[in-house]
mmCIF file of C-alpha atoms and ligand atoms in Angstrom:
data_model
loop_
_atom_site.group_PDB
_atom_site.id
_atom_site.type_symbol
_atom_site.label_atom_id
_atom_site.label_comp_id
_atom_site.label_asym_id
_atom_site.label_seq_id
_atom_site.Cartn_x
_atom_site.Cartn_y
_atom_site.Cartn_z
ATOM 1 C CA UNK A 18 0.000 0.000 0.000
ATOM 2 C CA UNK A 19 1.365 3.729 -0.742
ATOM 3 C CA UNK A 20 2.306 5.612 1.954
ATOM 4 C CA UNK A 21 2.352 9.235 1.930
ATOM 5 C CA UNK A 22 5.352 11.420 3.041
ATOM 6 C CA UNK A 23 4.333 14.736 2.758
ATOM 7 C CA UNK A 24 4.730 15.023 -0.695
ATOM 8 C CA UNK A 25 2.052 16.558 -3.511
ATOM 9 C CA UNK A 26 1.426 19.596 -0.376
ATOM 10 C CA UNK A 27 2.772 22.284 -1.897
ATOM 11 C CA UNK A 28 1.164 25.080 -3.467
ATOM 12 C CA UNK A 29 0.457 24.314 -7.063
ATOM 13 C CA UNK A 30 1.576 25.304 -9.309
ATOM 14 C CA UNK A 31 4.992 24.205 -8.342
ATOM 15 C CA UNK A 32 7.936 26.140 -9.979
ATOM 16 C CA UNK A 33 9.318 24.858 -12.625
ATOM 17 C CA UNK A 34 13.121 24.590 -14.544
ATOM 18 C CA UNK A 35 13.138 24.774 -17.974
ATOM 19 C CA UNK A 36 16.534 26.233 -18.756
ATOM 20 C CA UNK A 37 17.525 23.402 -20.738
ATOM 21 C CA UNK A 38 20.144 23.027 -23.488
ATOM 22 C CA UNK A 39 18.811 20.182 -25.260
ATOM 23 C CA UNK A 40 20.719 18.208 -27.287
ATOM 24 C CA UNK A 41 20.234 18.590 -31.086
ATOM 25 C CA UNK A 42 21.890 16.697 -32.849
ATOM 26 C CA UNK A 43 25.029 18.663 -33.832
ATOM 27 C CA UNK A 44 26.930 16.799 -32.132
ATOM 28 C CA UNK A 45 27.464 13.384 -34.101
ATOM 29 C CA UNK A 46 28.382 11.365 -31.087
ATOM 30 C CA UNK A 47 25.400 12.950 -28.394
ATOM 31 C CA UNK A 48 23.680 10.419 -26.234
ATOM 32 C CA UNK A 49 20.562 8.363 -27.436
ATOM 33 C CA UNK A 50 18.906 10.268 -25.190
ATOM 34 C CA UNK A 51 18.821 13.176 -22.581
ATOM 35 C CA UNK A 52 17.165 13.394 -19.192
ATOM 36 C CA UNK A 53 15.987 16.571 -17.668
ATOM 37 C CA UNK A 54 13.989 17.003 -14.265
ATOM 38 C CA UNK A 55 11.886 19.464 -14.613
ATOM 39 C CA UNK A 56 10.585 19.590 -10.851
ATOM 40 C CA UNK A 57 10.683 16.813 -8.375
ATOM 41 C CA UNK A 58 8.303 14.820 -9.588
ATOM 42 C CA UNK A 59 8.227 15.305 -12.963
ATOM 43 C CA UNK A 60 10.984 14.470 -15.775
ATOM 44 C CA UNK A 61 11.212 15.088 -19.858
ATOM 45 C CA UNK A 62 13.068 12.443 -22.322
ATOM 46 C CA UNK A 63 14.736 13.462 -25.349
ATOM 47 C CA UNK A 64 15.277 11.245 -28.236
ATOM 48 C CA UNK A 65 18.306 12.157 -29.723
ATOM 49 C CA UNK A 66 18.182 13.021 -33.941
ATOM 50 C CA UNK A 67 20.919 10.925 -34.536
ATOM 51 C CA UNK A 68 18.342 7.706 -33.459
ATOM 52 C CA UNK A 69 15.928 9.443 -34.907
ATOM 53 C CA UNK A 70 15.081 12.666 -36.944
ATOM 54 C CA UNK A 71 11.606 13.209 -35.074
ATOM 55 C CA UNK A 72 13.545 13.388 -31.803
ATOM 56 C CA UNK A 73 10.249 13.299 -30.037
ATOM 57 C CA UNK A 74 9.993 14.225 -26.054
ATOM 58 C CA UNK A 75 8.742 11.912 -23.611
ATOM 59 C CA UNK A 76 7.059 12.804 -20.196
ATOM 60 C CA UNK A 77 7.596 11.104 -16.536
ATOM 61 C CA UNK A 78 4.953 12.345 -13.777
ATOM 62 C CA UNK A 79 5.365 10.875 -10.786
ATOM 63 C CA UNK A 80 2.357 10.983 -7.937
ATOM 64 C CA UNK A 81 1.654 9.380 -4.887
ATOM 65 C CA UNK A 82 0.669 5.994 -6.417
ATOM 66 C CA UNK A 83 1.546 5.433 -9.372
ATOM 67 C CA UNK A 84 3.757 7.410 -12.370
ATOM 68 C CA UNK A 85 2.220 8.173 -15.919
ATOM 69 C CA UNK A 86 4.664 7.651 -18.796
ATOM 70 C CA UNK A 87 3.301 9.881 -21.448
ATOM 71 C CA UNK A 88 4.514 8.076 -24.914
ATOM 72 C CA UNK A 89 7.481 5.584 -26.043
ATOM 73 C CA UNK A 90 9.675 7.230 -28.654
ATOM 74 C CA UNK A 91 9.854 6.548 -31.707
ATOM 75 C CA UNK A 92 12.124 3.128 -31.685
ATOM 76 C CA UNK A 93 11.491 0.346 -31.102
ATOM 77 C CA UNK A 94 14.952 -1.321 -30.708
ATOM 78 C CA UNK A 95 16.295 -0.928 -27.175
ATOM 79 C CA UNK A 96 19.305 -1.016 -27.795
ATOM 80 C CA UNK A 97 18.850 1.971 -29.641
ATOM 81 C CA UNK A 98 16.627 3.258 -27.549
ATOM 82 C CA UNK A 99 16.846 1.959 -23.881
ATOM 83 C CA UNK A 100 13.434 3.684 -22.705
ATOM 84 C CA UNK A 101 12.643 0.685 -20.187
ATOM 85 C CA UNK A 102 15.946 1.344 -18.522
ATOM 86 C CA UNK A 103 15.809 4.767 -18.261
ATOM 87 C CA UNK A 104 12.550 4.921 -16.995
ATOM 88 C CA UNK A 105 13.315 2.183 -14.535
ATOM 89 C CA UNK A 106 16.045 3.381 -13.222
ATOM 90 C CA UNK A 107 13.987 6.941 -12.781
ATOM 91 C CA UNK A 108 11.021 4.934 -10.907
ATOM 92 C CA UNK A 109 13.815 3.609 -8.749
ATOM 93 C CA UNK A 110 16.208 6.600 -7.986
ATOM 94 C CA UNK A 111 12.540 8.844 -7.199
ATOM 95 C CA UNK A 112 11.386 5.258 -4.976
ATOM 96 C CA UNK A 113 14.168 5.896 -3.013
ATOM 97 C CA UNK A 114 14.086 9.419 -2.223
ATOM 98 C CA UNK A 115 10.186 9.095 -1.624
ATOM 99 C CA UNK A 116 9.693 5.381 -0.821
ATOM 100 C CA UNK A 117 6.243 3.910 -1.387
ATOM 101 C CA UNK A 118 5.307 -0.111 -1.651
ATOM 102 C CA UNK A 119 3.152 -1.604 -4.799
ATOM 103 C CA UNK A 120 3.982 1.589 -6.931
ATOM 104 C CA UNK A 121 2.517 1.459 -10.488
ATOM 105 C CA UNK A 122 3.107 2.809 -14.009
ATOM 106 C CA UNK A 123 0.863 3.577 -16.154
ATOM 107 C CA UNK A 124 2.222 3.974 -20.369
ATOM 108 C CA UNK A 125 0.056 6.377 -22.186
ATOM 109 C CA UNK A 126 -0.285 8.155 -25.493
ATOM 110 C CA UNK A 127 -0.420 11.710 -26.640
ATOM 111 C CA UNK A 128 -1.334 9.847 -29.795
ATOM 112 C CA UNK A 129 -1.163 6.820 -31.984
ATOM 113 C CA UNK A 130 1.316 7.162 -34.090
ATOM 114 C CA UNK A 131 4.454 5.471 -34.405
ATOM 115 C CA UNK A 132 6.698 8.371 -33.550
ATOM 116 C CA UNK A 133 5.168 8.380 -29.831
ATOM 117 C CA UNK A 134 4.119 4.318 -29.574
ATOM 118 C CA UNK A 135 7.620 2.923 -31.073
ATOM 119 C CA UNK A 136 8.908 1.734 -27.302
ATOM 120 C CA UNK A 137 5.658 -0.004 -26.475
ATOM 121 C CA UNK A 138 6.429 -3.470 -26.442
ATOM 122 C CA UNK A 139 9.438 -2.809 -23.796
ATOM 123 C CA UNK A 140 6.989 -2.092 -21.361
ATOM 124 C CA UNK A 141 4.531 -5.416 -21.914
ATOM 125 C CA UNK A 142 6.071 -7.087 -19.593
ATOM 126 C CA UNK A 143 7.092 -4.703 -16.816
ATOM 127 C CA UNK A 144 5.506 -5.950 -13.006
ATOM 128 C CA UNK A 145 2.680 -3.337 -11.620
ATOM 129 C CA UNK A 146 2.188 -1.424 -14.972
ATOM 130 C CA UNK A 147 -0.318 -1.060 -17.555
ATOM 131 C CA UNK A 148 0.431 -0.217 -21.321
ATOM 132 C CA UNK A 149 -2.674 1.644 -22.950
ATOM 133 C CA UNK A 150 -2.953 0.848 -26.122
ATOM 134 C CA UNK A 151 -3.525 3.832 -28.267
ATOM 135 C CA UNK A 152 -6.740 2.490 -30.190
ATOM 136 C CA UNK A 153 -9.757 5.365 -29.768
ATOM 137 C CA UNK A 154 -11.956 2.790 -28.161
ATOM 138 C CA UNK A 155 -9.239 1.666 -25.567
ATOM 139 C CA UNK A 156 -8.985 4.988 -24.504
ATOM 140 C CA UNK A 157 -12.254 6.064 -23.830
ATOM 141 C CA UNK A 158 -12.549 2.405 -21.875
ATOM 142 C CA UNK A 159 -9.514 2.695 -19.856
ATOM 143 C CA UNK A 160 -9.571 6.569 -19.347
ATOM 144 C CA UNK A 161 -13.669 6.264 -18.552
ATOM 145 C CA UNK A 162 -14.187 9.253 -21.338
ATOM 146 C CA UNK A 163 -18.157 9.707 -20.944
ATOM 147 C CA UNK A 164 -18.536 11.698 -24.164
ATOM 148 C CA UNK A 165 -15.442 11.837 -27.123
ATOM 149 C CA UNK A 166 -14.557 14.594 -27.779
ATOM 150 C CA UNK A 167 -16.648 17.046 -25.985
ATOM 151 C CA UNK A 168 -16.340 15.554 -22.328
ATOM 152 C CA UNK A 169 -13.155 15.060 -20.152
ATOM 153 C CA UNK A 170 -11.870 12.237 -17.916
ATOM 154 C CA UNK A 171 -9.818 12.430 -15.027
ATOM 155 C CA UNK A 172 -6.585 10.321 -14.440
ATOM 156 C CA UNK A 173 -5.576 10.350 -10.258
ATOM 157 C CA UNK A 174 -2.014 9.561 -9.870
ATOM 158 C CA UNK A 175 -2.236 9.896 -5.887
ATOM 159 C CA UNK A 176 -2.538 13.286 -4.918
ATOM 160 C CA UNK A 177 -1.898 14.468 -8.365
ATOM 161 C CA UNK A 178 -5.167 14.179 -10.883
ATOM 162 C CA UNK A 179 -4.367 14.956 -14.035
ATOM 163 C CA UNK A 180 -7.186 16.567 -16.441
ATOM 164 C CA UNK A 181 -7.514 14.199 -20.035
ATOM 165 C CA UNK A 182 -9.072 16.396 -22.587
ATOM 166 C CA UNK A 183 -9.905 14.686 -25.693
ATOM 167 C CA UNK A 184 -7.537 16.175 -28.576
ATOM 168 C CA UNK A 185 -8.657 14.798 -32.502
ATOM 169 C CA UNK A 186 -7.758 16.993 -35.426
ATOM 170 C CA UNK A 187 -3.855 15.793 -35.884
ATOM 171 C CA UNK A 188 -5.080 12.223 -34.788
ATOM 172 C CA UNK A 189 -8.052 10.713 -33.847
ATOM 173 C CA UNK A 190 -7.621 9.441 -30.676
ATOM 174 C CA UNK A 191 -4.997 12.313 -29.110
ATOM 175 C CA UNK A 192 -5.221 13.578 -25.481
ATOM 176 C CA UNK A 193 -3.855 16.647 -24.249
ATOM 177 C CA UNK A 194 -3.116 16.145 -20.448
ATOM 178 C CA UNK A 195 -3.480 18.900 -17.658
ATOM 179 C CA UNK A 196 -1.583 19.122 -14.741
ATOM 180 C CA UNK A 197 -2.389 21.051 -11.889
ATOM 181 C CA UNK A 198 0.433 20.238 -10.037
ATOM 182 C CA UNK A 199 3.098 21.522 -12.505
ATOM 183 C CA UNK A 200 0.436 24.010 -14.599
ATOM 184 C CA UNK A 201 1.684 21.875 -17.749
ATOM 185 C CA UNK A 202 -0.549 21.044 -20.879
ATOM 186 C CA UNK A 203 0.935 18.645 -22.684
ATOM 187 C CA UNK A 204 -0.279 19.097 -25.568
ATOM 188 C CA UNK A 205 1.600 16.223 -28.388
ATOM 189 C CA UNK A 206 1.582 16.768 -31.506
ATOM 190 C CA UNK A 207 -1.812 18.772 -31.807
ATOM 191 C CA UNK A 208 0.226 21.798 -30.274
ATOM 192 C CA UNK A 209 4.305 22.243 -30.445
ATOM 193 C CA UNK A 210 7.029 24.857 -32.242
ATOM 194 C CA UNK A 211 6.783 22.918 -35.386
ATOM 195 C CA UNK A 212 4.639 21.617 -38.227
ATOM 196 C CA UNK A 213 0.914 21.073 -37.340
ATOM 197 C CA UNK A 214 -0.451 18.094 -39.443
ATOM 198 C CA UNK A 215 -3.974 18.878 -39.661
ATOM 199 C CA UNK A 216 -5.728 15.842 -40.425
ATOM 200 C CA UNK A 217 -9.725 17.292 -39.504
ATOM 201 C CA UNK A 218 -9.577 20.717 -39.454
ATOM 202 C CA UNK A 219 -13.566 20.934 -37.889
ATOM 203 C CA UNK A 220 -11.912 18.663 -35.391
ATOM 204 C CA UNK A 221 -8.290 19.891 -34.932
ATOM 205 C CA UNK A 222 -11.105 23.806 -34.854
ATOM 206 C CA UNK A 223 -12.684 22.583 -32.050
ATOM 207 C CA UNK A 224 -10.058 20.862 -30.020
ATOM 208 C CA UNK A 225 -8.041 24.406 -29.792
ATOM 209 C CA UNK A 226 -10.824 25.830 -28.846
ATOM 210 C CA UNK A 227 -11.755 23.443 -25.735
ATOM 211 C CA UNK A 228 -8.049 24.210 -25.346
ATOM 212 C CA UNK A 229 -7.920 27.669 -25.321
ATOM 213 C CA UNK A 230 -10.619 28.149 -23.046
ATOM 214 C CA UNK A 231 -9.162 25.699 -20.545
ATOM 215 C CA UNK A 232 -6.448 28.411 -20.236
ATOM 216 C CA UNK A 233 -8.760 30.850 -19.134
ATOM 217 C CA UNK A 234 -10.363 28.827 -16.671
ATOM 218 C CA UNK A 235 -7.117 27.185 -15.053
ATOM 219 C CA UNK A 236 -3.342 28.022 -14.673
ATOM 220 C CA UNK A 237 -1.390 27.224 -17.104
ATOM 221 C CA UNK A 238 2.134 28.070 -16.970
ATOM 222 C CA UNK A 239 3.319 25.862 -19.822
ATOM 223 C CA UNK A 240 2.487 24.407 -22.946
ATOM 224 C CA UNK A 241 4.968 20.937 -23.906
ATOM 225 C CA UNK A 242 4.702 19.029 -27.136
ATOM 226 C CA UNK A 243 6.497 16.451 -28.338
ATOM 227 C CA UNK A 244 9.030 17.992 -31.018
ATOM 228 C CA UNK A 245 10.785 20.633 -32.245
ATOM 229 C CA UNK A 246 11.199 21.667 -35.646
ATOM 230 C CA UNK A 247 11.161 25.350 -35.929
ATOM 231 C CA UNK A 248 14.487 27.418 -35.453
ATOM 232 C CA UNK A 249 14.704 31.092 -33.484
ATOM 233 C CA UNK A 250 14.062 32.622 -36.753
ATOM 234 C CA UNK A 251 10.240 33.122 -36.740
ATOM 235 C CA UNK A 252 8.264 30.568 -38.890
ATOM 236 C CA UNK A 253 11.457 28.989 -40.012
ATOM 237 C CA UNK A 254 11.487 25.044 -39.860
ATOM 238 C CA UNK A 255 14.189 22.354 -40.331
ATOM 239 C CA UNK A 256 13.842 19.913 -43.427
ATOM 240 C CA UNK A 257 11.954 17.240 -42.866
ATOM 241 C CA UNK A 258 14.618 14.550 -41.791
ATOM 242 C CA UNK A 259 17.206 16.769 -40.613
ATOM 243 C CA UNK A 260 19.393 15.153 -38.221
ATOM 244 C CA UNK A 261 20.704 18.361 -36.690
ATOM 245 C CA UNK A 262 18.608 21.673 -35.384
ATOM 246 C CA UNK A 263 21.415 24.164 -35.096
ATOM 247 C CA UNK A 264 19.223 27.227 -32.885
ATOM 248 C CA UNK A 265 16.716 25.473 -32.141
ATOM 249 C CA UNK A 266 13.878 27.286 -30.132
ATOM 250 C CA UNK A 267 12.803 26.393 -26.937
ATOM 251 C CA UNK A 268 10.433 23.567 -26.343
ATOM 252 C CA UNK A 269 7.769 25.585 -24.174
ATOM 253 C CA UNK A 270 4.808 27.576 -25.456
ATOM 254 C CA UNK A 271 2.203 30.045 -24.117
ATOM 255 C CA UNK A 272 -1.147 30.413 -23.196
ATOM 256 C CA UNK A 273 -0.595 33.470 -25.952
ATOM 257 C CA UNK A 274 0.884 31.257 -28.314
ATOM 258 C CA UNK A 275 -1.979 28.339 -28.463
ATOM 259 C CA UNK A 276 -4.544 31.504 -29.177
ATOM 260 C CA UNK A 277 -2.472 32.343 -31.953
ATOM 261 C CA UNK A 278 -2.927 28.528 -33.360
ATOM 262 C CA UNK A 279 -6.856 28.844 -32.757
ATOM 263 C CA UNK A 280 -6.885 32.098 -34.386
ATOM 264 C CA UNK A 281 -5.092 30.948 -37.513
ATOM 265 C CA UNK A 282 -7.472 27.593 -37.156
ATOM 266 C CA UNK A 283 -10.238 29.451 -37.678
ATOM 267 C CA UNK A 284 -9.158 32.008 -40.182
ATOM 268 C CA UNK A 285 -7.595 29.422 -42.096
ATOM 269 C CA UNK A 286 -9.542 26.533 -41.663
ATOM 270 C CA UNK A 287 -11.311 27.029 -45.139
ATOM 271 C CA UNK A 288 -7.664 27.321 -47.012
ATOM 272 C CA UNK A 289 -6.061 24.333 -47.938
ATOM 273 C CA UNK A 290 -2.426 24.350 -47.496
ATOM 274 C CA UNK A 291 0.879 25.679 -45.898
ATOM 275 C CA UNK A 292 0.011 28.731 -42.897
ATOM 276 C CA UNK A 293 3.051 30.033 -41.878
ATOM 277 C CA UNK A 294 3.410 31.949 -38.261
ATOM 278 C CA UNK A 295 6.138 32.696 -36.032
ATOM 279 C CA UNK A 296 5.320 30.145 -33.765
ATOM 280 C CA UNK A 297 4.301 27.340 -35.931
ATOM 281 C CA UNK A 298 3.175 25.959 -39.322
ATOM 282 C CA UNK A 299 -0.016 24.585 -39.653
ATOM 283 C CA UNK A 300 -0.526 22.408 -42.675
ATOM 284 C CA UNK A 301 -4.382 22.154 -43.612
ATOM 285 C CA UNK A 302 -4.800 19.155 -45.143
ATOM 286 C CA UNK A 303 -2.881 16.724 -46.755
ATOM 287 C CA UNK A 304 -2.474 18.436 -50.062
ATOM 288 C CA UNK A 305 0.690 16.295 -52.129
ATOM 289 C CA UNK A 306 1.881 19.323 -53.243
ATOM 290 C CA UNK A 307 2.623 20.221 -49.589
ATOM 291 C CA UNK A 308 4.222 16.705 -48.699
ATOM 292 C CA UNK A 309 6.238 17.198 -51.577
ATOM 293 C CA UNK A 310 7.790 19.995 -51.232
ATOM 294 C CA UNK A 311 8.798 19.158 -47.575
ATOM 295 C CA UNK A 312 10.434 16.005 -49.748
ATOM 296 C CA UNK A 313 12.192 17.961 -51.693
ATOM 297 C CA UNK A 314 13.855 19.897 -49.063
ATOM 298 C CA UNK A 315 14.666 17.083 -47.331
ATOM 299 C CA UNK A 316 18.214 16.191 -47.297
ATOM 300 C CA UNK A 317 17.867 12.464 -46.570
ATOM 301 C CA UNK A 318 15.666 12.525 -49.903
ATOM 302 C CA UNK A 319 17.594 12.714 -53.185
ATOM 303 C CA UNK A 320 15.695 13.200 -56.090
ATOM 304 C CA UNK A 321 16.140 9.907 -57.070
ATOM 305 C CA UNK A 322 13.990 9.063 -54.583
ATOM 306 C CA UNK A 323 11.250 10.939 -55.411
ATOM 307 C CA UNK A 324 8.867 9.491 -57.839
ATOM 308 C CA UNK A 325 8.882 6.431 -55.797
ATOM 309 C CA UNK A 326 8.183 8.071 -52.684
ATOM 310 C CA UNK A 327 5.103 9.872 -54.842
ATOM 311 C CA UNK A 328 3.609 6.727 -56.035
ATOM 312 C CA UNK A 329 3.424 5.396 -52.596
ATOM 313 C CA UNK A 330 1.551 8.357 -50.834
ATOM 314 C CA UNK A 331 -0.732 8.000 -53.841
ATOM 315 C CA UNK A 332 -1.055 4.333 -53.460
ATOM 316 C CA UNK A 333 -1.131 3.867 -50.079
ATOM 317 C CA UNK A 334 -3.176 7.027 -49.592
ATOM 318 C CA UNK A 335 -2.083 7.510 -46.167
ATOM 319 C CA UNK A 336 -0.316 10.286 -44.366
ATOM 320 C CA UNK A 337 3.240 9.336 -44.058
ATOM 321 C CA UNK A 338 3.901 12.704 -43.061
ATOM 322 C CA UNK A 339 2.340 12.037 -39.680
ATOM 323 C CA UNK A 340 4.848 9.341 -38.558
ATOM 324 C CA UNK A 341 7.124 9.737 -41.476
ATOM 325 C CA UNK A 342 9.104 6.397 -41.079
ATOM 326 C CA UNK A 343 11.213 6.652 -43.709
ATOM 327 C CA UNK A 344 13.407 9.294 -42.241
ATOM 328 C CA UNK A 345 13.014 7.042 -38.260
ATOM 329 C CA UNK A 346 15.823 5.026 -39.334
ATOM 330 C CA UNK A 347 18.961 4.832 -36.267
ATOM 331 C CA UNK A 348 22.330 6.081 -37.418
ATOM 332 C CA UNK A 349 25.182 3.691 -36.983
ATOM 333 C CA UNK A 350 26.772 4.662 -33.582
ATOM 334 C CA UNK A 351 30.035 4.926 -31.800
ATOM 335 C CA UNK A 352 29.020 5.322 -28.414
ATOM 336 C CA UNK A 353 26.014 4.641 -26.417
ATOM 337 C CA UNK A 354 26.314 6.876 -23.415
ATOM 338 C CA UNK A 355 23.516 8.395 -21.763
ATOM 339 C CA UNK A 356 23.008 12.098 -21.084
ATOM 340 C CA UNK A 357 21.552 13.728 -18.082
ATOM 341 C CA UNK A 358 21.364 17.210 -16.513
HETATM 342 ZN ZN1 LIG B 692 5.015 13.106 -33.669
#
């Protein structure tokens, strides 16, 4: 049984340390990944570009009970990409500085694709923890959703109950989570400095909105996808593929920032195409003409490559660009050390 030791009493929200240097790829021997604890309890994983070119984030929250692991990477070779260990040896190091008995995980999704659900299957068979799968239905079962998308669930960690706020428009089935404790929405891919694949713009319309208005009805201090693609320079995004972000911005956004994306949802949500704003791109739509031209900046794409890479999307018809898996592929490394600060 948990026992409690004073912890999850503080005022929230708690303060929070996001001076981070993350690493970007630039240098060609980084770690696989990097570690940074963002308060106590709480703890963001970098993928490292050189294992893959979405470098997505992953998210640790620890409560009284149990911890929430919000998505896997997007590996699935664990040698490659040692997410079990890492986040065992996290559960462990935070176990001993706040000890509790019978303490659970549970693996969640920010969404289904294979960017964010690639590390999985390392966490099947892991005592005490549950693995949700990422299937619509699945979630609203497991999360107790009583109306998708306009209703909300609630996910109690011990002491620490997270707000689930159903998130379709870049994917069907993506959450956002709120956390009171830390003020965070973390938002996935429906919300980050990068390119917004807008798969149902009525949908993607709405879910900013429900999202917007949550942060005028409850502190939040910071928004945290799960990439990064756009530079300092305003609007200006790394190829597709790119295995280094020189300059990268920071990961946070605003409250400001995510009005800006509903504003440009709604003014543009009748335009087809590339929007370009400071703070993100939003791509309306899955217009080829789009998807290729992100191909043919690409560096890992020579145009050799292309007229096979266009008679698959026709083919297969399906957006590639939303867990683009031709560019996931590991580099060959040299060393395997782990970063953390
Ligand atoms: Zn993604």
């Amino acid at each position: 049984m948990a026992t409690s030791n004073g912890e999850f009493v503080a005022a929230a929200p708690v303060a929070l340390d996001l001076e981070v240097h993350w690493i970007d790829g630039t240098d060609p021997d980084e770690p696989r990944y990097q570690i940074h604890q963002i308060e106590t309890h709480t703890f963001v994983i970098r993928q490292s570009l050189r294992v893959s070119a979405e470098a997505p984030f992953i998210y640790l929250l620890f409560g009284d009970s149990r911890a929430l692991l919000i998505d896997t990477g997007a590996t699935e070779d664990s040698t490659a990409w040692p997410l079990r260990e890492v986040v065992d040896q996290l559960i462990e190091d935070w176990l001993t500085a706040h000890p509790r008995s019978d303490y659970e995980l549970v693996v969640a999704h920010s969404h289904g694709h294979q960017d964010h659900t690639a590390g999985d299957d390392q966490f099947h068979d892991r005592p005490q923890t549950t693995v949700v799968s990422s299937e619509l239905a699945a979630i609203v079962d497991y999360f107790g959703f009583s109306e998708w998308p306009s209703g909300s669930a609630r996910l109690d960690l011990g002491r620490r109950e997270l707000l689930l706020v159903p998130s379709p428009g870049h994917h069907e089935a993506a959450i956002t989570f709120y956390d009171p404790w830390t003020g965070v929405l973390f938002t996935g891919d429906t919300v980050y400095p990068g390119r917004l694949y807008v798969q149902d713009m009525q949908a993607f319309k709405s879910t900013i909105g429900r999202l917007a208005a949550l942060t005028g009805t409850k502190p939040v201090t910071h928004i945290l996808g799960c990439h990064i693609e756009l530079s300092r320079h305003p609007g200006k995004d790394y190829p597709l593929g790119a295995r280094e972000h020189p300059g990268e911005r920071p990961l946070p956004m605003t409250a400001s920032q995510l009005r800006a994306v509903h504003t440009t949802a709604a003014e543009r949500a009748n335009q087809p195409g590339v929007h370009v704003h400071e703070d993100f791109i939003l791509y309306n739509g899955r217009r080829i003409r789009d998807h290729l031209k992100l191909l043919i900046r690409s560096r890992r794409s020579p145009l050799g490559v292309l007229p096979a890479a266009v008679v698959l999307l026709l083919l297969a018809g399906r957006d590639w660009v939303a867990d683009h898996r031709l560019f996931n592929r590991p580099e060959k490394r040299t060393s395997n050390d782990a970063g953390r600060q």
